[in-house]
Tab-separated table of C-alpha atoms in Angstrom:
chain	number	residue	atom	x	y	z
A	1	MET	CA	19.161	-13.098	-4.326
A	2	LYS	CA	18.864	-11.888	-7.697
A	3	GLY	CA	20.757	-14.911	-9.677
A	4	GLU	CA	18.690	-17.677	-7.921
A	5	ALA	CA	15.425	-15.933	-8.316
A	6	ALA	CA	15.907	-15.400	-11.955
A	7	GLU	CA	17.097	-19.175	-12.060
A	8	ASN	CA	13.611	-19.763	-10.320
A	9	ILE	CA	11.271	-17.619	-12.653
A	10	LYS	CA	12.807	-18.644	-15.872
A	11	ASP	CA	10.354	-21.665	-16.693
A	12	VAL	CA	7.371	-19.699	-15.673
A	13	LEU	CA	7.544	-16.246	-17.440
A	14	PHE	CA	6.351	-18.300	-20.606
A	15	ASN	CA	4.083	-20.632	-18.714
A	16	SER	CA	0.323	-20.380	-20.265
A	17	GLN	CA	-0.702	-21.213	-16.777
A	18	PHE	CA	1.142	-18.837	-14.709
A	19	LEU	CA	0.142	-16.051	-17.362
A	20	ALA	CA	-3.226	-16.914	-16.781
A	21	ASP	CA	-3.219	-16.852	-12.923
A	22	PHE	CA	-1.079	-13.832	-13.456
A	23	ASN	CA	-3.581	-11.801	-15.480
A	24	SER	CA	-6.591	-13.010	-13.223
A	25	VAL	CA	-5.250	-11.232	-10.943
A	26	GLY	CA	-4.910	-7.779	-12.525
A	27	LEU	CA	-1.453	-7.808	-12.247
A	28	ASN	CA	0.972	-5.881	-14.904
A	29	MET	CA	3.815	-7.779	-16.016
A	30	GLN	CA	6.083	-4.948	-16.731
A	31	ASN	CA	5.266	-2.928	-13.519
A	32	VAL	CA	5.946	-6.293	-11.689
A	33	MET	CA	9.256	-6.774	-13.416
A	34	ALA	CA	10.493	-3.568	-12.956
A	35	TYR	CA	11.160	-4.615	-9.452
A	36	GLY	CA	13.504	-7.549	-10.615
A	37	PRO	CA	13.449	-11.109	-10.996
A	38	GLU	CA	12.494	-11.442	-6.992
A	39	ALA	CA	9.064	-9.786	-7.580
A	40	ILE	CA	8.264	-12.269	-9.971
A	41	ASP	CA	9.475	-14.919	-7.691
A	42	VAL	CA	7.343	-14.068	-5.149
A	43	VAL	CA	4.061	-13.592	-7.453
A	44	ALA	CA	5.032	-17.421	-8.778
A	45	ARG	CA	4.991	-18.914	-5.597
A	46	CYS	CA	1.702	-16.766	-3.989
A	47	LEU	CA	0.361	-17.458	-7.281
A	48	ALA	CA	1.029	-21.217	-6.862
A	49	LEU	CA	-0.645	-21.468	-3.257
A	50	LYS	CA	-3.831	-21.431	-5.069
A	51	HIS	CA	-3.071	-24.713	-6.630
A	52	ILE	CA	-2.103	-26.437	-3.411
A	53	SER	CA	-4.092	-27.871	-0.980
A	54	ILE	CA	-2.608	-27.927	2.190
A	55	ASN	CA	-5.056	-30.313	3.655
A	56	ASP	CA	-4.071	-32.687	1.220
A	57	LEU	CA	-0.508	-32.604	1.330
A	58	VAL	CA	-0.668	-33.286	5.337
A	59	GLU	CA	-3.002	-35.962	4.428
A	60	GLU	CA	-0.871	-37.722	2.066
A	61	GLU	CA	2.501	-37.326	4.015
A	62	ARG	CA	0.466	-38.656	6.891
A	63	GLU	CA	-0.328	-41.901	4.922
A	64	LYS	CA	3.181	-42.090	3.467
A	65	ARG	CA	4.521	-42.157	6.930
A	66	LEU	CA	1.989	-44.559	8.107
A	67	ARG	CA	3.018	-47.001	5.206
A	68	ARG	CA	7.340	-46.661	6.079
A	69	GLU	CA	6.275	-47.677	9.379
A	70	ALA	CA	3.890	-50.612	8.550
A	71	GLU	CA	6.749	-51.532	5.751
A	72	SER	CA	9.871	-51.085	7.819
A	73	PRO	CA	10.950	-53.918	10.464
A	74	ARG	CA	10.000	-53.761	13.959
A	75	LYS	CA	13.205	-53.203	16.218
A	76	CYS	CA	13.229	-54.561	19.248
A	77	SER	CA	14.819	-53.136	22.242
A	78	ALA	CA	15.942	-55.587	24.932
A	79	ARG	CA	16.063	-54.327	28.419
A	80	VAL	CA	18.879	-55.856	30.943
């Protein structure tokens, strides 16, 4: 959706890290923008993936869950 894509990209278009990543893969902003804000949104999401370690995110989530489980009171179920 154009409106949603335009909202998503408004902060990245002038972001120096995004522009550096964009240029590092040899993309041409005019060519990509010709396809509309959806194209920039897709490119931004793809470029962001190189900054994310899925393994680290999974490990962080696992540790958070373990901490929550350790902190939550144990529920006892009585069987009659």
